[in-house]
Amino acid sequence: MDVVIVGLPGSGKSAVGRRLAARHGAPFVDIDQAIERAAGASIPEIFAAEGEAGFRARERAAIAALGPAGEDRGITRVIAPGGGSVVDPRNRWHLFRGRRPIWLDARPEVLTQRLRRSPNVRPLIAGHDPMRAVRDLGAARRRFYAAADRVNGVVEIASVVEAVDEAATGHGRLGTVLLRADTKLGAIVVGASILTDEVASALRGLEARRAILVSEPGAWEAVTSGLARELGARGLPVETVMLPAGEAAKSLAVVEDAARQLARLRVERGEPIVAIGGGALTDAAGFLSATYLRGIPAVLVPTTLAGQLDAAIGGKSAVNLPEGKNLVGTFHQPVAVIIDVALLATLAERQRRAALAEAVKMAALGDDRLFALLEADGPAIAAGDSAAFESGAIAELVERAAWAKVEVVLQDEREAGERISLNLGHSLGHAIEAAAGFEGLLHGEAVGYGLRAASRIGVERGVTPAKRAGRIETLLDQLELGRAPLDVALDDVLAALTTDKKHRDGLLRWVLPTADGHVVDPDVPASLVRSVAVDVLAGRAATPATAAT
Ligand SMILES: NC(=O)c1ccc[n+]([C@@H]2O[C@H](COP(=O)([O-])OP(=O)(O)OC[C@H]3O[C@@H](n4cnc5c(N)ncnc54)[C@H](O)[C@@H]3O)[C@@H](O)[C@H]2O)c1
């Protein structure tokens, strides 16, 4: 078993790592030293000559070169990467997967004192107020370090080594946690093959005496049945409440029936449910948890790509009425969201592809790395290529898109302002879904058309540079989204637009992409909307290629 020691500058990664390695007769790998050796230059020299970007590229290469994790038994290697390496999701994937990551945690005051005494120059700290720099780095990286097992790094070194040794060899954990954050939107954990451990630990944290699993047939077969077995094997009594598959779960009648099942199970306030399924299931079960006994805790386990990078985050729950989608709902934050990307393996290609439209939206809102990731790996992710999982591309995609949503929602939990950005591509998208009678077209597929419409309207309104619009449309082409001509009536689409939720004072506020973000435009002329809608509904083949240049 390779042990990986992470932590802020000054936390003692090298000193502790070296001693731990010596104790087990195992090699010690200091990634920073490996980089210096390969470059023939010190780290401050690399920063000076190549900037942080150059250093990070070297760091990525050194981490990828670590190769496969060592055998399960005993300590095979002790690896100490630079403190900032964990910011890159792909680095974490390579560092943590199959290895045992340990976080040496220490207060900023202690770290600052140690750094003052250290002869090493730390480029991210030199020239700054050290205490503030350490504090800021700590806050920015906490969710990445917290994916590892925490060891107190403040006590004297022999005890730290002892504690790391114990943590590293103590208990077997199969999965890979990549990110762990405590937020106002619940505790959020992202990883691979973490499901049973994380659900069990969330339920332990809530002092639950049983696991009440709320699921639906598709997720049951792929995920929930196995989880129920494993929780049972760990001695936890399991109850199940089944809702119908897909959108049929989102009805008041279904929620009433589920609430009655909870009542028969004598579920008390404070007793959590675990909602396991796609966005439709987590929307319905979220509404159930928000309203049963005026609110009980919910642990959400999204099992679809749309659920993992979008629906399970943000606390919006809703059911549909015959008059429209999501018309009855609440804001109710879950206590935890457990995102296990290994659960996506069984998902149908069409579902994956459609969900990527939401990732394109997050990229278009200004996440350049997500853009590049979708351009490089999006088609393989959509196709379900196992290489896209093994390389860490899926994990990075989910983490980036989900965290981008977390950040937007944290700024505006109740959609009073900034959260409207998440509606990019959704005005025409929703209208198309409504015009199609919410049948035959997946939500993400409709958003694909909507993103094209927003880009084209943006170009005409002079807010979206042609190059940006071209990049968005080319990516949608690559992902085969919004390309086929659509058989929906233009008048129905335009009529549905007039009832869009984003109206204020009678005006539809269009979210339009800019060079690196978005603007809200309430003044888009109806004639422009109509002509762009005609274009978009006709499909990509009928579109002049101008936008793609
Ligand atoms: N609350 C929000 O913020 C929010 C955001 C976006 C979307 N949504 C809602 O999400 C819903 C769409 O969610 P969705 O796209 O996940 O669809 P979905 O929940 O209908 O699931 C799609 C299908 O996948 C199956 N499935 C689920 N997990 C599986 C797995 N691991 N392997 C194989 N099959 C599996 C399901 O049985 C279902 O048939 C819509 O109702 C939408 O309104 C909510």
XYZ file of C-alpha atoms and ligand atoms in Angstrom:
593
model
C 0.000 0.000 0.000
C 1.421 3.390 -1.022
C 0.908 6.092 1.578
C 0.478 9.660 0.314
C 1.043 12.498 2.751
C -0.640 15.801 1.948
C -0.860 19.105 3.759
C 0.011 22.772 3.657
C 3.589 24.042 3.363
C 5.338 23.494 6.690
C 3.030 20.668 7.779
C 5.959 18.246 7.895
C 5.187 16.069 4.869
C 8.831 15.367 4.046
C 10.082 14.951 7.612
C 7.221 12.665 8.613
C 7.229 10.828 5.277
C 10.948 10.123 5.460
C 10.692 8.667 8.968
C 7.639 6.585 8.112
C 9.396 5.196 5.036
C 12.529 4.376 7.045
C 10.451 2.628 9.671
C 8.997 0.291 7.031
C 12.129 0.011 4.869
C 10.090 1.530 2.045
C 11.230 4.098 -0.532
C 10.338 7.746 0.126
C 9.263 9.744 -2.929
C 9.399 13.536 -2.598
C 7.586 14.812 -5.699
C 9.111 18.314 -5.470
C 12.596 16.800 -5.401
C 11.745 14.576 -8.357
C 10.653 17.683 -10.277
C 13.861 19.535 -9.365
C 15.999 16.588 -10.440
C 14.186 16.250 -13.765
C 14.412 20.015 -14.434
C 17.959 20.456 -13.150
C 16.676 23.553 -11.333
C 15.239 24.469 -7.956
C 11.517 25.104 -7.550
C 11.945 28.908 -7.136
C 14.042 28.848 -10.334
C 11.312 26.900 -12.180
C 8.680 29.388 -10.950
C 10.867 32.292 -12.094
C 11.541 30.809 -15.529
C 8.226 29.106 -16.336
C 5.702 30.621 -13.955
C 3.316 28.609 -11.813
C 1.713 27.076 -14.920
C 5.053 25.613 -16.010
C 5.697 24.205 -12.559
C 2.220 22.677 -12.365
C 2.678 20.958 -15.735
C 5.910 19.398 -14.452
C 4.134 18.400 -11.263
C 1.298 16.706 -13.187
C 3.828 14.737 -15.199
C 5.741 13.655 -12.074
C 2.534 12.471 -10.395
C 1.304 10.597 -13.477
C 4.745 8.938 -13.607
C 4.190 7.386 -10.160
C 2.539 4.492 -11.969
C 0.216 1.968 -10.395
C -0.372 1.869 -6.661
C 1.628 -0.644 -4.651
C 0.298 -3.899 -3.260
C -2.342 -3.898 -0.597
C -0.272 -5.371 2.221
C 2.303 -3.367 4.162
C 3.656 0.052 3.255
C 5.240 -0.126 -0.194
C 6.118 3.558 -0.747
C 5.659 6.830 1.076
C 4.877 9.694 -1.294
C 4.941 13.383 -0.389
C 3.561 15.629 -3.152
C 3.800 19.431 -3.041
C 1.062 21.099 -1.011
C -0.651 22.649 -4.043
C -0.672 19.527 -6.202
C -4.022 18.429 -4.772
C -5.840 21.410 -6.262
C -5.807 19.648 -9.651
C -8.538 16.944 -9.663
C -6.556 14.740 -12.019
C -3.563 14.828 -9.657
C -5.806 13.742 -6.801
C -7.194 10.933 -8.925
C -3.683 9.624 -9.638
C -2.373 10.252 -6.123
C -5.277 8.916 -4.081
C -6.652 6.059 -6.155
C -5.624 2.706 -4.663
C -3.363 4.537 -2.205
C -3.851 5.680 1.357
C -3.859 9.480 1.566
C -3.142 11.094 4.945
C -3.614 14.794 5.712
C -1.164 16.358 8.149
C -3.309 19.089 9.584
C -1.906 22.008 11.580
C -3.096 25.450 12.584
C -1.894 28.380 10.456
C -0.060 29.884 13.489
C 2.070 26.745 13.841
C 2.734 26.512 10.124
C 3.747 30.169 9.916
C 6.240 29.744 12.744
C 7.749 26.678 11.099
C 7.974 28.416 7.730
C 9.836 31.347 9.327
C 12.488 28.917 10.551
C 12.659 26.885 7.316
C 15.512 27.505 4.830
C 13.231 26.493 1.902
C 11.726 29.259 -0.220
C 7.999 28.678 -0.874
C 7.035 30.630 -3.983
C 3.344 30.934 -3.069
C 4.196 32.386 0.327
C 7.376 34.415 -0.250
C 6.563 38.102 -0.563
C 3.165 37.787 1.186
C 2.083 38.167 4.785
C 2.861 34.531 5.721
C -0.027 34.087 8.170
C -2.579 35.426 5.698
C -1.033 33.398 2.840
C -1.159 30.166 4.860
C -4.718 30.858 6.002
C -5.890 31.579 2.439
C -4.201 28.478 1.053
C -5.734 26.425 3.851
C -9.245 27.700 3.135
C -8.899 27.162 -0.620
C -7.519 23.651 -0.287
C -9.371 22.315 2.735
C -11.880 20.290 0.729
C -9.038 18.528 -1.089
C -6.957 17.739 2.000
C -10.095 16.660 3.847
C -10.532 13.850 1.295
C -7.604 12.186 3.089
C -7.605 10.743 6.626
C -6.767 13.581 9.012
C -3.858 13.334 11.430
C -2.959 16.100 13.862
C 0.407 17.370 12.634
C 1.140 19.699 15.534
C 2.454 17.319 18.189
C 6.111 16.267 18.282
C 7.309 14.394 15.242
C 7.637 10.859 16.661
C 3.979 10.948 17.705
C 2.923 12.299 14.311
C 4.780 9.450 12.593
C 3.105 6.979 14.940
C -0.350 8.438 14.220
C 0.229 8.410 10.458
C 1.416 4.816 10.648
C -1.694 3.835 12.536
C -4.009 5.672 10.121
C -2.221 4.214 7.106
C -2.260 0.620 8.213
C -5.353 0.694 10.404
C -8.459 0.004 8.368
C -9.195 -1.180 4.880
C -11.026 1.231 2.638
C -11.643 0.280 -0.926
C -12.853 3.518 -2.368
C -11.214 6.757 -3.374
C -12.463 9.961 -1.806
C -11.476 12.936 -3.967
C -13.188 15.857 -2.257
C -14.918 16.403 1.059
C -16.530 19.691 2.055
C -18.874 20.894 4.748
C -21.079 23.526 3.163
C -24.389 25.262 3.747
C -25.653 22.929 1.007
C -24.793 19.884 3.111
C -21.653 17.806 3.459
C -20.501 17.107 -0.079
C -18.260 14.187 -0.894
C -17.036 13.172 -4.339
C -15.177 9.972 -5.078
C -15.216 6.559 -6.705
C -16.464 3.334 -5.102
C -17.252 5.189 -1.882
C -20.979 4.510 -1.689
C -21.370 2.044 1.164
C -18.662 3.554 3.387
C -20.003 7.067 2.954
C -23.684 6.200 3.420
C -22.824 4.166 6.524
C -20.702 6.979 7.894
C -23.357 9.647 7.180
C -25.969 7.516 8.951
C -23.607 6.965 11.893
C -23.067 10.721 12.097
C -26.838 11.196 12.298
C -27.143 8.424 14.893
C -29.608 6.617 12.633
C -30.808 3.276 13.956
C -31.772 2.062 10.477
C -31.255 2.919 6.826
C -34.442 4.086 5.107
C -33.617 3.908 1.422
C -35.896 5.795 -0.977
C -35.236 4.713 -4.545
C -36.750 3.777 -7.905
C -36.539 0.660 -10.096
C -33.667 1.758 -12.402
C -31.449 2.873 -9.532
C -32.560 -0.098 -7.429
C -31.230 -2.548 -9.966
C -28.007 -0.661 -10.629
C -27.167 0.622 -7.148
C -29.636 0.414 -4.274
C -30.093 -3.360 -4.062
C -26.327 -3.836 -3.607
C -26.151 -1.020 -1.068
C -29.055 -2.511 0.905
C -27.217 -5.850 1.028
C -23.948 -4.292 2.173
C -25.552 -2.104 4.833
C -27.464 -5.148 6.071
C -24.212 -7.109 6.228
C -22.828 -4.334 8.434
C -25.673 -4.902 10.858
C -27.864 -1.939 9.924
C -31.582 -2.717 9.529
C -32.729 -1.551 6.081
C -36.178 -0.314 5.007
C -37.004 0.582 1.426
C -39.533 2.961 -0.066
C -39.864 2.618 -3.829
C -41.049 5.408 -6.095
C -41.800 4.965 -9.813
C -38.946 5.336 -12.316
C -38.190 8.655 -14.006
C -40.467 11.667 -14.105
C -43.435 9.645 -12.795
C -41.886 9.934 -9.310
C -42.474 13.684 -9.334
C -46.146 13.784 -8.410
C -48.036 14.784 -5.287
C -49.829 11.436 -5.320
C -46.505 9.564 -5.285
C -45.177 11.761 -2.481
C -48.376 11.182 -0.501
C -47.996 7.449 -0.883
C -44.328 7.604 0.147
C -45.167 9.800 3.152
C -47.737 7.254 4.251
C -45.101 4.533 4.019
C -42.829 6.659 6.246
C -45.700 7.112 8.685
C -46.285 3.337 8.784
C -42.567 2.884 9.439
C -43.013 5.373 12.307
C -40.256 7.576 11.005
C -39.578 10.302 13.535
C -38.354 13.824 13.077
C -34.563 13.704 12.983
C -34.550 10.298 11.355
C -32.901 10.525 7.930
C -33.899 9.064 4.601
C -31.329 8.151 1.956
C -32.549 9.118 -1.523
C -30.863 7.092 -4.251
C -31.532 7.727 -7.917
C -31.485 10.257 -10.737
C -32.672 13.848 -10.650
C -36.331 12.865 -10.737
C -35.928 10.660 -7.664
C -33.856 13.172 -5.680
C -36.325 15.946 -6.595
C -39.291 13.886 -5.353
C -37.535 12.419 -2.308
C -36.120 15.861 -1.513
C -39.664 17.217 -1.494
C -40.764 14.298 0.671
C -37.969 15.003 3.183
C -38.752 18.734 3.177
C -42.416 18.201 4.010
C -42.740 14.976 6.013
C -43.025 16.049 9.685
C -42.179 19.553 8.399
C -38.751 18.376 7.427
C -36.515 15.382 8.114
C -32.838 15.028 7.128
C -32.048 13.651 3.687
C -28.847 12.088 2.408
C -28.825 12.329 -1.385
C -27.061 9.779 -3.543
C -27.350 10.870 -7.174
C -26.898 7.919 -9.519
C -27.117 9.662 -12.900
C -24.695 12.133 -14.441
C -27.448 14.795 -14.499
C -28.028 14.156 -10.806
C -24.352 14.242 -9.846
C -23.390 17.444 -11.551
C -26.639 19.290 -11.184
C -29.903 18.064 -9.683
C -28.670 16.813 -6.293
C -26.884 20.074 -5.538
C -28.557 23.242 -4.426
C -31.520 22.150 -2.337
C -34.260 22.694 -4.904
C -36.846 19.954 -4.726
C -40.099 19.769 -6.616
C -42.919 17.732 -8.074
C -44.905 18.384 -11.239
C -48.561 19.298 -11.794
C -50.554 18.548 -14.931
C -50.249 22.305 -15.551
C -46.452 22.275 -15.624
C -43.130 20.948 -14.370
C -41.702 21.690 -10.907
C -44.668 23.864 -9.938
C -44.822 22.626 -6.328
C -41.540 22.547 -4.459
C -39.261 23.805 -1.730
C -35.732 24.850 -0.963
C -34.530 22.213 1.514
C -30.844 21.441 1.809
C -29.827 17.818 2.318
C -27.507 16.936 5.197
C -25.164 15.216 2.777
C -24.677 14.620 -0.930
C -22.646 11.527 -1.760
C -21.364 11.566 -5.321
C -19.828 8.272 -6.408
C -18.746 8.423 -10.044
C -18.386 4.637 -10.226
C -22.200 4.450 -10.163
C -22.358 5.968 -13.641
C -20.983 2.859 -15.364
C -24.452 1.372 -15.902
C -26.047 4.551 -17.200
C -27.443 4.562 -20.750
C -25.363 6.507 -23.278
C -28.266 8.771 -24.133
C -28.567 9.811 -20.466
C -24.844 10.569 -20.205
C -24.749 12.526 -23.424
C -27.774 14.630 -22.490
C -26.327 15.416 -19.056
C -23.191 16.797 -20.681
C -25.281 19.749 -21.871
C -25.343 20.957 -18.233
C -21.560 20.614 -18.083
C -21.249 22.635 -21.308
C -23.399 25.275 -19.622
C -21.073 25.433 -16.592
C -18.067 25.643 -18.931
C -19.691 28.428 -20.941
C -20.342 30.322 -17.717
C -16.600 30.732 -17.368
C -14.805 27.537 -16.349
C -12.095 27.315 -18.949
C -10.560 24.090 -17.655
C -13.985 22.423 -17.829
C -14.292 23.632 -21.414
C -10.936 22.088 -22.329
C -11.822 18.872 -20.508
C -15.101 18.537 -22.424
C -13.330 19.239 -25.694
C -10.702 16.592 -24.983
C -12.714 13.906 -23.204
C -16.416 14.758 -23.642
C -17.093 12.401 -26.560
C -15.424 9.474 -24.742
C -17.366 10.273 -21.562
C -20.633 10.376 -23.518
C -19.829 7.086 -25.209
C -19.103 5.411 -21.870
C -15.518 4.610 -22.838
C -13.894 2.930 -19.826
C -10.682 4.876 -20.513
C -12.596 8.053 -19.629
C -13.213 6.590 -16.185
C -9.725 5.139 -15.682
C -7.991 8.383 -16.692
C -9.971 10.321 -14.103
C -11.735 12.385 -16.789
C -15.225 11.537 -15.493
C -14.274 12.254 -11.904
C -12.775 15.595 -12.902
C -15.811 16.493 -14.991
C -18.245 15.709 -12.190
C -16.172 17.461 -9.548
C -15.663 20.621 -11.591
C -19.240 20.949 -12.802
C -20.746 20.054 -9.415
C -18.434 22.413 -7.519
C -19.108 25.223 -9.990
C -22.786 24.815 -9.125
C -22.001 24.738 -5.400
C -20.211 28.072 -5.720
C -23.051 29.728 -7.616
C -25.690 28.454 -5.176
C -23.635 29.446 -2.125
C -23.753 33.010 -3.405
C -27.493 32.905 -3.969
C -29.299 30.039 -2.331
C -32.821 31.237 -3.094
C -32.337 32.406 -6.654
C -32.615 36.087 -5.887
C -29.737 37.047 -8.162
C -26.618 35.198 -9.297
C -28.280 31.772 -9.485
C -30.138 32.878 -12.596
C -26.865 32.219 -14.459
C -27.638 28.498 -14.132
C -30.511 29.100 -16.522
C -28.138 29.649 -19.428
C -29.589 27.600 -22.293
C -32.732 26.845 -20.319
C -35.137 29.474 -21.681
C -35.457 27.932 -25.105
C -34.613 24.513 -23.626
C -37.624 24.522 -21.313
C -39.856 25.935 -24.035
C -38.853 23.102 -26.368
C -39.532 20.526 -23.639
C -42.955 22.057 -22.993
C -43.798 22.223 -26.695
C -42.844 18.545 -26.995
C -45.235 17.781 -24.126
C -42.245 16.694 -21.951
C -42.023 13.553 -24.039
C -39.480 12.107 -26.391
C -36.717 14.555 -25.496
C -34.458 14.471 -22.434
C -33.957 17.691 -20.491
C -30.263 17.920 -21.420
C -31.065 17.327 -25.081
C -33.411 20.310 -25.002
C -30.750 22.381 -23.204
C -28.345 21.581 -26.062
C -30.672 23.483 -28.417
C -31.145 26.182 -25.809
C -27.395 26.749 -25.493
C -27.123 27.210 -29.231
C -30.003 29.684 -29.131
C -28.435 31.680 -26.270
C -25.098 31.841 -28.120
C -26.692 33.000 -31.351
C -28.874 35.578 -29.611
C -25.753 36.704 -27.721
C -23.856 37.227 -30.958
C -26.712 39.257 -32.448
C -26.993 41.332 -29.268
C -23.258 42.026 -29.395
C -22.459 40.381 -26.030
C -21.124 37.006 -27.184
C -17.952 37.240 -29.263
C -18.313 35.136 -32.450
C -15.261 33.135 -31.391
C -16.860 32.209 -28.060
C -20.162 31.280 -29.706
C -18.213 29.196 -32.208
C -16.399 27.377 -29.426
C -19.677 26.575 -27.670
C -21.355 25.339 -30.851
C -18.355 23.294 -31.936
C -18.304 21.593 -28.539
C -22.038 20.856 -28.826
C -21.352 19.411 -32.302
C -18.624 17.174 -30.877
C -21.019 15.966 -28.198
C -23.811 15.519 -30.739
C -26.130 17.818 -28.839
C -28.728 20.096 -30.433
C -27.865 18.922 -33.934
C -30.831 17.046 -35.323
C -33.808 18.991 -36.712
C -36.614 19.054 -34.156
C -40.186 18.196 -34.893
C -41.913 20.660 -32.571
C -44.197 23.488 -33.615
C -42.495 26.895 -33.573
C -45.647 28.582 -32.278
C -45.835 26.163 -29.338
C -42.207 26.910 -28.447
C -42.766 30.663 -28.629
C -45.958 30.347 -26.586
C -44.116 28.338 -23.917
C -41.434 31.040 -23.743
C -44.032 33.537 -22.607
C -44.675 31.503 -19.441
C -40.967 31.050 -18.585
C -40.183 31.386 -14.853
C -37.460 33.921 -15.579
C -39.974 36.603 -16.398
C -39.893 39.688 -14.253
C -42.257 42.588 -14.884
C -43.467 40.809 -18.013
C -39.982 40.575 -19.554
C -38.083 37.363 -20.158
C -34.558 37.749 -18.824
C -32.283 35.899 -21.217
C -29.004 34.598 -19.823
C -26.438 35.061 -22.586
C -22.803 33.941 -22.706
C -20.022 36.536 -22.846
C -16.318 35.998 -23.547
C -15.828 34.437 -20.101
C -19.122 34.574 -18.216
C -22.667 35.718 -18.738
C -24.994 38.721 -18.845
C -28.732 38.935 -18.250
C -30.552 40.680 -21.065
C -34.240 41.578 -20.547
C -34.543 43.372 -23.880
C -34.136 40.667 -26.511
C -36.577 41.569 -29.317
C -39.276 38.981 -30.031
C -38.333 39.031 -33.715
C -34.765 37.947 -32.890
C -36.011 35.163 -30.607
C -38.283 33.946 -33.364
C -35.627 33.915 -36.075
C -33.077 32.169 -33.822
C -35.706 29.623 -32.731
C -36.479 28.876 -36.396
C -32.754 28.353 -37.019
C -32.156 26.177 -33.987
C -35.212 23.979 -34.557
C -34.063 23.379 -38.128
C -30.973 21.619 -36.769
C -27.285 22.166 -37.219
C -27.123 21.098 -40.872
C -29.346 23.985 -41.887
C -27.318 26.525 -39.910
C -24.857 28.756 -41.718
C -21.332 27.902 -40.509
C -20.519 31.480 -39.501
C -20.815 30.883 -35.773
C -18.258 28.096 -35.888
C -15.426 30.166 -37.328
N -33.394 20.119 -8.393
C -32.632 20.596 -9.321
O -31.888 21.549 -9.111
C -32.649 19.939 -10.669
C -31.692 20.306 -11.615
C -31.703 19.636 -12.841
C -32.640 18.661 -13.115
N -33.571 18.357 -12.164
C -34.578 17.324 -12.424
O -33.930 16.088 -12.663
C -34.777 15.262 -13.446
C -33.961 14.552 -14.490
O -32.981 13.776 -13.847
P -32.174 12.615 -14.603
O -31.710 13.137 -15.899
O -31.197 12.091 -13.640
O -33.290 11.564 -14.972
P -34.068 10.443 -14.139
O -34.013 10.697 -12.686
O -35.411 10.341 -14.757
O -33.236 9.108 -14.424
C -33.085 8.681 -15.750
C -33.158 7.161 -15.853
O -31.948 6.599 -15.382
C -32.227 5.459 -14.575
N -31.094 5.315 -13.659
C -30.815 6.027 -12.534
N -29.594 5.708 -12.054
C -29.099 4.760 -12.879
C -27.866 4.046 -12.912
N -26.888 4.274 -12.032
N -27.676 3.140 -13.895
C -28.641 2.917 -14.837
N -29.815 3.588 -14.867
C -30.032 4.496 -13.890
C -33.539 5.775 -13.942
O -34.220 4.599 -13.578
C -34.269 6.524 -15.060
O -34.931 5.610 -15.886
C -35.859 16.148 -13.997
O -37.051 15.888 -13.322
C -35.381 17.574 -13.670
O -36.451 18.457 -13.435
C -33.577 18.958 -10.960
